[in-house]
């Protein structure tokens, strides 16, 4: 059976035994009567034995957590009850018993984080206990790579003593699907649920529409046809609807009918929805509904588009985008922005927590995952402190109904959960593949030059094909919709 290239490297390492405890019981060992338990099985047993207590005996003294930013660290340090101290530079968190969490952070851009993580995974068996990867994080765009059952880089949660059907039963189902391998075995968990909303400037809304009321603005952006009419009104008044064509990509990308690359295939298929995004983006850009000076996202021009001098009316963000991006780029007073429904339900992002095979800290790994992703009260604390839309359905319904406790100062006292809750129920996740991050990044990069009028359509297609083959050398064919 042909495997995906990205999986072959790790799978080969596992087959050779370079990832400790990644396989099943070793039937070829001698001198043990055939009954020696693998390291992974022993770790799993240790984790299950500690299910009802805080007995972390036998654990290592260093817990290594790999991530691409400080988001998870900030939530662990704010919520995890066993935290005692933290370093000023954010690299070490000390727990009550002296165990240290070491945070290994590398940037997500250009695949750097995954490269560094993959190197560590391949060295897992030969690493000393204090250097082993214990927990690592993965985004929705590439979590499938690490939950792959053949790769077996992430432990099934059941091997830690976590029962997803009971311990995580209140999580949104689509997050559990994302966190599972093709056999339905859950190998990751997340504190986040990332439905998206439309976040808009109240002052611009009042000037152009005569109101900044979220329900009334919601009617003006309720679907794409209505949104286009509203965009024309905004342009007439001298404003852009969104900053960039990249702002709408996730809504189209969430609607694809097939994965970019199907399981056990090396054929990349570009969905018609992606090409609809290209066509509509060109139309909106040429009509003046988008700012031609803003090329993509997470760059200086895009950040400035969130400032008070900007002529941009709205952004499409999940909860993390409001707190982690918009709030940091806004230079005006609180209360200038509000949320309402987007033209369609969508999900953007999600940081998944995975237990690494071969960890020498299975009890702590289990405890951290349960505390940060399965404890409703802890998740509500995260929602209150960080305004994250967290991953318990009952908890988020409570937050939506408690307008005072979960009001956002940044949004002038608005309760975002009142809008996020119904949006979350409407999310239908696109099928995932291990190629998602590269495809999402490179298709936007390639067609950005076309949208800017620098190259023609066919050249943009050629540029994408060249870039994607360089990123994923195992691809044998690229198919475009007719």
Coordinates of C-alpha atoms in Angstrom, one line a residue:
X1 CA 0.0 0.0 0.0
X2 CA 1.4 3.4 -1.0
X3 CA 1.8 5.8 1.9
X4 CA 2.0 9.6 1.8
X5 CA 5.5 10.9 1.6
X6 CA 5.1 13.0 4.7
X7 CA 4.2 9.8 6.6
X8 CA 6.9 7.6 5.1
X9 CA 9.8 9.3 6.9
X10 CA 8.3 8.9 10.4
X11 CA 6.8 5.5 9.6
X12 CA 10.1 4.2 8.5
X13 CA 11.7 5.4 11.7
X14 CA 9.0 3.7 13.7
X15 CA 9.5 0.5 11.8
X16 CA 13.2 0.7 12.6
X17 CA 12.5 1.2 16.2
X18 CA 13.7 4.8 16.5
X19 CA 10.6 6.1 18.2
X20 CA 10.4 4.5 21.6
X21 CA 7.2 2.6 22.2
X22 CA 5.6 3.3 18.9
X23 CA 4.9 -0.2 18.0
X24 CA 3.1 -3.1 19.6
X25 CA 4.7 -5.7 21.9
X26 CA 8.1 -6.9 20.7
X27 CA 7.6 -10.6 19.7
X28 CA 11.2 -11.0 18.8
X29 CA 12.8 -10.2 22.1
X30 CA 14.6 -13.1 23.9
X31 CA 15.1 -14.1 27.5
X32 CA 11.7 -12.7 28.7
X33 CA 9.5 -15.6 28.0
X34 CA 7.6 -13.5 25.4
X35 CA 5.9 -11.5 28.2
X36 CA 8.0 -8.2 28.4
X37 CA 5.7 -5.2 28.1
X38 CA 6.7 -2.5 25.7
X39 CA 7.7 0.9 27.0
X40 CA 4.6 2.5 25.6
X41 CA 2.3 -0.2 27.2
X42 CA 4.1 0.5 30.5
X43 CA 3.6 4.2 30.2
X44 CA -0.1 3.7 29.3
X45 CA -0.5 1.5 32.4
X46 CA 1.2 4.1 34.6
X47 CA -1.2 6.8 33.3
X48 CA -4.2 4.7 33.9
X49 CA -3.1 3.9 37.4
X50 CA -3.0 7.6 38.3
X51 CA -6.5 8.2 37.0
X52 CA -7.9 9.1 40.3
X53 CA -5.0 10.8 42.1
X54 CA -2.1 13.1 41.9
X55 CA 0.5 10.4 42.2
X56 CA 3.2 11.3 39.7
X57 CA 5.9 9.0 41.1
X58 CA 8.1 7.5 38.4
X59 CA 7.8 10.5 36.1
X60 CA 10.7 12.4 34.7
X61 CA 11.6 15.9 36.0
X62 CA 11.2 17.7 32.7
X63 CA 8.1 17.9 30.5
X64 CA 9.0 19.1 27.0
X65 CA 6.1 20.7 25.1
X66 CA 6.6 21.7 21.4
X67 CA 4.5 24.6 20.0
X68 CA 4.7 27.5 17.6
X69 CA 3.6 30.3 19.9
X70 CA 2.8 31.1 23.6
X71 CA -0.9 30.5 23.4
X72 CA -1.0 27.1 25.1
X73 CA 1.7 28.1 27.6
X74 CA -0.3 31.1 28.7
X75 CA -3.4 29.0 29.3
X76 CA -1.5 26.3 31.2
X77 CA 0.1 28.9 33.5
X78 CA -3.3 30.6 34.0
X79 CA -5.4 27.5 34.6
X80 CA -3.4 24.4 35.4
X81 CA -3.7 24.0 39.2
X82 CA -0.2 22.4 39.7
X83 CA 1.7 25.4 38.4
X84 CA 3.9 27.0 41.0
X85 CA 6.1 29.4 39.1
X86 CA 7.2 30.6 35.7
X87 CA 10.3 32.1 34.2
X88 CA 10.3 35.7 33.0
X89 CA 11.3 34.7 29.5
X90 CA 8.5 32.2 29.1
X91 CA 10.7 29.2 28.5
X92 CA 10.1 27.3 31.8
X93 CA 7.1 26.6 33.9
X94 CA 7.7 25.0 37.3
X95 CA 5.1 22.7 38.9
X96 CA 4.5 22.2 42.6
X97 CA 6.7 19.1 42.9
X98 CA 9.6 20.7 41.1
X99 CA 8.9 19.2 37.7
X100 CA 9.7 21.7 35.0
X101 CA 7.7 22.3 31.8
X102 CA 10.2 23.3 29.1
X103 CA 8.6 25.2 26.1
X104 CA 10.2 24.6 22.8
X105 CA 8.8 27.2 20.4
X106 CA 9.5 27.5 16.7
X107 CA 7.6 29.6 14.1
X108 CA 4.8 28.0 12.0
X109 CA 5.8 30.0 8.9
X110 CA 7.3 28.1 6.0
X111 CA 6.9 24.8 7.8
X112 CA 9.7 25.5 10.3
X113 CA 7.8 24.3 13.3
X114 CA 6.9 20.9 11.7
X115 CA 10.5 20.5 10.5
X116 CA 11.9 21.0 14.1
X117 CA 9.2 18.8 15.6
X118 CA 9.8 16.0 13.0
X119 CA 13.5 16.1 13.8
X120 CA 12.7 15.7 17.5
X121 CA 10.3 12.8 16.9
X122 CA 12.8 11.0 14.8
X123 CA 15.3 11.3 17.7
X124 CA 12.8 10.3 20.4
X125 CA 14.2 6.8 21.2
X126 CA 17.8 7.9 21.5
X127 CA 17.0 11.0 23.5
X128 CA 17.5 11.2 27.3
X129 CA 14.4 11.3 29.4
X130 CA 14.8 15.1 29.9
X131 CA 15.1 15.6 26.2
X132 CA 12.1 13.5 25.1
X133 CA 9.1 15.1 23.5
X134 CA 6.2 14.7 25.9
X135 CA 3.5 16.9 24.4
X136 CA 3.3 18.6 21.1
X137 CA 0.7 20.8 19.4
X138 CA -0.6 20.8 15.9
X139 CA -3.0 23.0 14.0
X140 CA -6.1 21.8 12.2
X141 CA -4.3 22.3 8.8
X142 CA -1.7 19.6 9.6
X143 CA -2.9 17.6 12.7
X144 CA -3.9 14.8 10.4
X145 CA -0.2 14.2 9.7
X146 CA 0.4 13.4 13.3
X147 CA -2.7 11.5 14.1
X148 CA -2.1 9.1 11.3
X149 CA -2.5 5.6 12.6
X150 CA 0.4 4.3 10.5
X151 CA 2.8 6.9 11.7
X152 CA 1.7 6.4 15.3
X153 CA 3.6 9.5 16.5
X154 CA 0.7 10.5 18.8
X155 CA -0.6 8.2 21.5
X156 CA -4.2 7.2 21.4
X157 CA -5.8 9.0 24.3
X158 CA -7.2 5.7 25.6
X159 CA -3.5 4.5 26.1
X160 CA -3.2 7.4 28.6
X161 CA -6.3 6.3 30.4
X162 CA -8.5 8.9 28.8
X163 CA -11.9 7.7 27.6
X164 CA -13.1 10.2 24.9
X165 CA -16.6 8.9 25.1
X166 CA -16.9 9.8 28.8
X167 CA -14.0 12.2 29.7
X168 CA -14.5 14.3 26.6
X169 CA -18.2 13.7 25.8
X170 CA -19.1 17.4 26.0
X171 CA -16.6 18.4 23.3
X172 CA -17.9 19.5 19.9
X173 CA -18.1 16.5 17.7
X174 CA -16.3 18.0 14.7
X175 CA -13.2 18.8 16.9
X176 CA -13.2 15.1 18.0
X177 CA -13.3 14.0 14.3
X178 CA -10.4 16.3 13.5
X179 CA -8.5 14.8 16.4
X180 CA -9.0 11.2 15.3
X181 CA -7.2 8.9 12.9
X182 CA -8.9 7.2 10.0
X183 CA -10.0 4.4 12.3
X184 CA -11.9 6.8 14.5
X185 CA -9.3 6.5 17.3
X186 CA -8.9 9.9 19.1
X187 CA -5.2 10.8 19.4
X188 CA -5.5 14.5 20.2
X189 CA -7.7 16.9 22.1
X190 CA -8.2 20.7 22.1
X191 CA -9.4 23.4 24.4
X192 CA -10.6 25.4 21.4
X193 CA -13.5 25.4 19.2
X194 CA -13.0 27.9 16.4
X195 CA -16.2 29.0 14.7
X196 CA -15.8 32.3 13.0
X197 CA -17.8 35.5 13.0
X198 CA -17.7 38.9 11.3
X199 CA -16.0 41.5 13.4
X200 CA -16.9 45.1 12.4
X201 CA -16.1 48.7 13.2
X202 CA -19.0 50.3 15.0
X203 CA -18.2 53.9 13.9
X204 CA -18.2 52.9 10.2
X205 CA -21.4 51.0 10.6
X206 CA -23.1 54.0 12.2
X207 CA -21.8 56.3 9.4
X208 CA -22.8 54.1 6.5
X209 CA -25.9 52.2 7.8
X210 CA -27.1 54.5 10.5
X211 CA -26.8 51.8 13.2
X212 CA -24.1 49.6 14.8
X213 CA -26.6 47.1 16.3
X214 CA -25.2 43.6 15.8
X215 CA -28.6 42.1 14.8
X216 CA -29.2 44.8 12.2
X217 CA -25.7 44.5 10.8
X218 CA -26.1 40.8 10.8
X219 CA -29.0 41.1 8.4
X220 CA -26.8 43.1 6.1
X221 CA -24.1 40.4 5.9
X222 CA -26.4 37.3 6.3
X223 CA -25.3 35.7 3.0
X224 CA -22.9 36.3 0.1
X225 CA -25.5 38.0 -2.1
X226 CA -26.5 40.4 0.6
X227 CA -22.9 40.9 1.6
X228 CA -22.1 42.0 -2.0
X229 CA -24.9 44.6 -1.9
X230 CA -23.5 45.8 1.5
X231 CA -20.0 46.0 0.0
X232 CA -21.3 48.4 -2.7
X233 CA -22.7 50.7 0.0
X234 CA -19.4 50.7 1.9
X235 CA -17.4 51.5 -1.3
X236 CA -19.7 54.4 -2.1
X237 CA -19.0 55.8 1.4
X238 CA -15.3 55.4 0.9
X239 CA -14.7 52.1 2.8
X240 CA -13.5 48.6 2.1
X241 CA -15.6 45.7 3.2
X242 CA -12.6 43.5 4.0
X243 CA -8.9 44.2 4.0
X244 CA -7.8 41.4 1.7
X245 CA -8.9 38.5 -0.5
X246 CA -7.1 36.3 2.0
X247 CA -9.7 37.2 4.6
X248 CA -12.4 35.2 2.9
X249 CA -10.4 32.2 2.0
X250 CA -11.3 30.1 5.0
X251 CA -15.0 30.3 4.3
X252 CA -14.5 28.8 0.8
X253 CA -11.9 26.4 2.0
X254 CA -14.2 25.0 4.6
X255 CA -16.7 24.2 1.9
X256 CA -14.6 21.8 -0.2
X257 CA -16.2 18.4 -0.9
X258 CA -13.1 16.3 -1.0
X259 CA -9.7 16.4 0.8
X260 CA -6.8 18.0 -1.1
X261 CA -5.2 14.6 -1.2
X262 CA -7.2 11.5 -0.3
X263 CA -5.9 8.8 2.0
X264 CA -3.4 6.5 0.3
X265 CA -3.3 8.7 -2.8
X266 CA -0.6 10.9 -4.3
X267 CA -3.1 12.9 -6.5
X268 CA -3.8 16.4 -5.5
X269 CA -7.3 17.6 -6.5
X270 CA -8.2 21.3 -6.4
X271 CA -11.8 21.7 -5.4
X272 CA -14.2 23.9 -7.4
X273 CA -14.8 26.0 -4.2
X274 CA -11.1 27.1 -4.2
X275 CA -11.5 28.3 -7.8
X276 CA -14.7 30.1 -6.8
X277 CA -12.7 31.9 -4.2
X278 CA -10.2 33.0 -7.0
X279 CA -13.0 34.2 -9.2
X280 CA -15.0 36.0 -6.5
X281 CA -11.8 37.6 -5.1
X282 CA -10.9 39.0 -8.5
X283 CA -14.4 40.4 -8.9
X284 CA -14.3 42.0 -5.4
X285 CA -10.8 43.4 -5.8
X286 CA -11.6 44.9 -9.2
X287 CA -14.8 46.4 -7.8
X288 CA -12.9 48.1 -5.0
X289 CA -14.4 46.2 -2.2
X290 CA -11.0 45.1 -0.9
X291 CA -7.8 47.1 -0.3
X292 CA -5.3 46.4 -3.1
X293 CA -2.5 47.4 -0.9
X294 CA -3.1 44.5 1.5
X295 CA -1.6 41.3 0.1
X296 CA -2.5 38.3 2.3
X297 CA -2.5 38.1 6.1
X298 CA -0.2 38.3 9.0
X299 CA 1.9 41.0 7.5
X300 CA 2.5 44.7 8.3
X301 CA -0.2 46.0 5.9
X302 CA -2.8 43.6 7.2
X303 CA -2.0 44.5 10.8
X304 CA -2.3 48.2 10.0
X305 CA -5.7 47.6 8.4
X306 CA -6.9 46.9 11.9
X307 CA -5.8 50.3 13.2
X308 CA -8.0 53.4 13.8
X309 CA -6.8 55.1 10.6
X310 CA -7.9 52.2 8.4
X311 CA -10.8 52.3 6.0
X312 CA -11.6 48.6 6.5
X313 CA -15.0 47.8 7.8
X314 CA -14.7 44.2 8.9
X315 CA -12.6 41.1 9.5
X316 CA -13.6 37.4 9.6
X317 CA -12.3 36.0 12.8
X318 CA -12.7 33.2 15.3
X319 CA -12.3 34.0 19.0
X320 CA -8.6 33.6 19.0
X321 CA -8.3 36.1 16.1
X322 CA -10.1 38.8 18.1
X323 CA -7.9 38.3 21.2
X324 CA -4.6 37.3 19.6
X325 CA -4.7 39.5 16.5
X326 CA -7.3 42.3 16.3
X327 CA -6.9 43.4 19.9
X328 CA -3.1 43.6 19.6
X329 CA -3.3 45.7 16.4
X330 CA -6.1 48.1 17.5
X331 CA -4.8 51.5 18.6
X332 CA -8.0 53.1 19.7
X333 CA -10.3 52.8 22.7
X334 CA -12.2 49.7 23.7
X335 CA -15.8 49.3 22.4
X336 CA -14.9 50.3 18.8
X337 CA -15.6 46.8 17.4
X338 CA -18.5 44.4 17.6
X339 CA -19.3 40.9 16.3
X340 CA -22.2 39.5 14.3
X341 CA -22.9 36.5 12.1
X342 CA -20.7 35.9 9.1
X343 CA -22.2 35.3 5.6
X344 CA -21.7 31.6 6.2
X345 CA -20.7 29.4 9.1
X346 CA -17.1 28.4 9.1
X347 CA -14.2 27.3 11.3
X348 CA -10.7 28.7 11.3
X349 CA -7.9 27.0 13.1
X350 CA -7.7 25.1 16.3
X351 CA -4.7 24.0 18.3
X352 CA -4.6 20.3 19.1
X353 CA -2.7 18.8 22.0
X354 CA -1.1 15.5 21.4
X355 CA 0.7 13.0 23.7
X356 CA 4.0 11.9 22.1
X357 CA 4.8 8.2 21.9
X358 CA 7.7 7.4 24.1
X359 CA 7.0 10.1 26.7
X360 CA 8.5 9.4 30.1
X361 CA 5.7 11.5 31.8
X362 CA 2.5 9.8 30.8
X363 CA 0.7 10.7 34.1
X364 CA 1.4 14.4 33.8
X365 CA 0.6 14.3 30.1
X366 CA -2.8 12.8 30.9
X367 CA -3.4 15.3 33.7
X368 CA -2.5 18.3 31.5
X369 CA -4.7 17.2 28.6
X370 CA -7.7 16.5 30.9
X371 CA -7.2 19.7 32.8
X372 CA -6.8 21.9 29.7
X373 CA -9.3 20.2 27.3
X374 CA -11.7 18.2 29.3
X375 CA -12.5 20.1 32.5
X376 CA -15.5 22.3 32.0
X377 CA -14.8 24.6 34.8
X378 CA -11.2 25.2 33.7
X379 CA -12.4 25.8 30.1
X380 CA -14.9 28.4 31.3
X381 CA -12.1 30.1 33.2
X382 CA -10.1 30.2 29.9
X383 CA -13.2 31.6 28.2
X384 CA -13.5 34.3 30.8
X385 CA -9.9 35.3 30.9
X386 CA -8.9 35.0 27.2
X387 CA -12.4 35.1 25.5
X388 CA -11.6 31.7 23.8
X389 CA -14.6 29.9 22.6
X390 CA -13.7 26.7 24.4
X391 CA -14.6 23.1 23.7
X392 CA -17.6 22.2 25.9
X393 CA -21.0 22.6 24.4
X394 CA -22.8 22.9 27.7
X395 CA -20.2 25.4 29.0
X396 CA -20.5 27.6 25.9
X397 CA -24.2 27.6 26.2
X398 CA -23.9 28.8 29.8
X399 CA -21.4 31.5 28.6
X400 CA -23.8 32.6 25.9
X401 CA -26.6 33.0 28.4
X402 CA -24.5 34.8 31.0
X403 CA -24.0 38.2 29.3
X404 CA -22.4 39.9 32.2
X405 CA -19.8 37.4 33.3
X406 CA -18.5 36.7 29.8
X407 CA -18.8 40.2 28.4
X408 CA -15.8 41.5 26.4
X409 CA -14.3 44.8 27.5
X410 CA -12.6 45.1 24.2
X411 CA -15.9 44.8 22.4
X412 CA -17.7 47.3 24.7
X413 CA -19.3 44.7 26.9
X414 CA -20.7 42.6 24.1
X415 CA -21.0 38.8 24.8
X416 CA -19.4 37.1 21.8
X417 CA -20.5 33.7 22.9
X418 CA -24.1 34.6 22.1
X419 CA -23.0 34.6 18.4
X420 CA -20.3 32.0 18.5
X421 CA -22.6 29.3 20.0
X422 CA -25.0 29.0 17.0
X423 CA -22.1 29.4 14.6
X424 CA -20.4 26.5 16.2
X425 CA -23.4 24.3 15.7
X426 CA -23.4 25.1 12.0
X427 CA -19.8 24.2 11.3
X428 CA -19.3 21.5 8.8
X429 CA -15.6 20.8 8.5
X430 CA -14.0 20.1 5.2
X431 CA -12.3 16.7 4.9
X432 CA -8.7 16.8 6.1
X433 CA -5.4 15.6 4.7
X434 CA -1.8 15.7 5.7
X435 CA -1.2 18.2 2.9
X436 CA -3.6 20.9 4.0
X437 CA -1.2 23.5 5.4
X438 CA 1.0 23.6 2.3
X439 CA -2.0 23.6 -0.1
X440 CA -3.7 26.4 1.8
X441 CA -0.6 28.5 2.0
X442 CA 0.7 28.0 -1.6
X443 CA -2.6 28.3 -3.5
X444 CA -3.1 31.7 -1.9
X445 CA 0.5 32.7 -2.6
X446 CA 0.3 31.6 -6.2
X447 CA -3.0 33.4 -7.0
X448 CA -2.1 36.5 -5.1
X449 CA 0.1 37.6 -8.0
X450 CA -2.7 36.9 -10.4
X451 CA -5.2 38.9 -8.3
X452 CA -2.8 41.7 -8.1
X453 CA -2.5 41.7 -12.0
X454 CA 1.2 40.7 -12.0
X455 CA 0.7 37.4 -13.9
X456 CA -2.1 35.7 -15.8
X457 CA -4.3 33.0 -14.6
X458 CA -2.5 30.1 -16.3
X459 CA 0.9 31.3 -14.9
X460 CA -0.6 31.3 -11.4
X461 CA -1.7 27.7 -11.9
X462 CA 1.8 26.8 -13.1
X463 CA 3.4 28.6 -10.1
X464 CA 1.2 26.7 -7.7
X465 CA 2.1 23.4 -9.3
X466 CA 5.8 24.1 -9.1
X467 CA 5.6 25.3 -5.5
X468 CA 3.4 22.4 -4.3
X469 CA 5.7 19.8 -5.9
X470 CA 8.7 21.3 -4.2
X471 CA 6.9 21.1 -0.8
X472 CA 5.5 17.6 -1.4
X473 CA 7.8 15.6 -3.6
X474 CA 5.6 12.5 -3.5
X475 CA 2.7 14.1 -5.5
X476 CA 2.3 12.4 -8.8
X477 CA -0.5 14.4 -10.3
X478 CA -2.4 17.7 -9.9
X479 CA -6.0 17.9 -11.1
X480 CA -7.8 21.2 -11.6
X481 CA -11.6 21.4 -11.8
X482 CA -13.0 21.6 -15.3

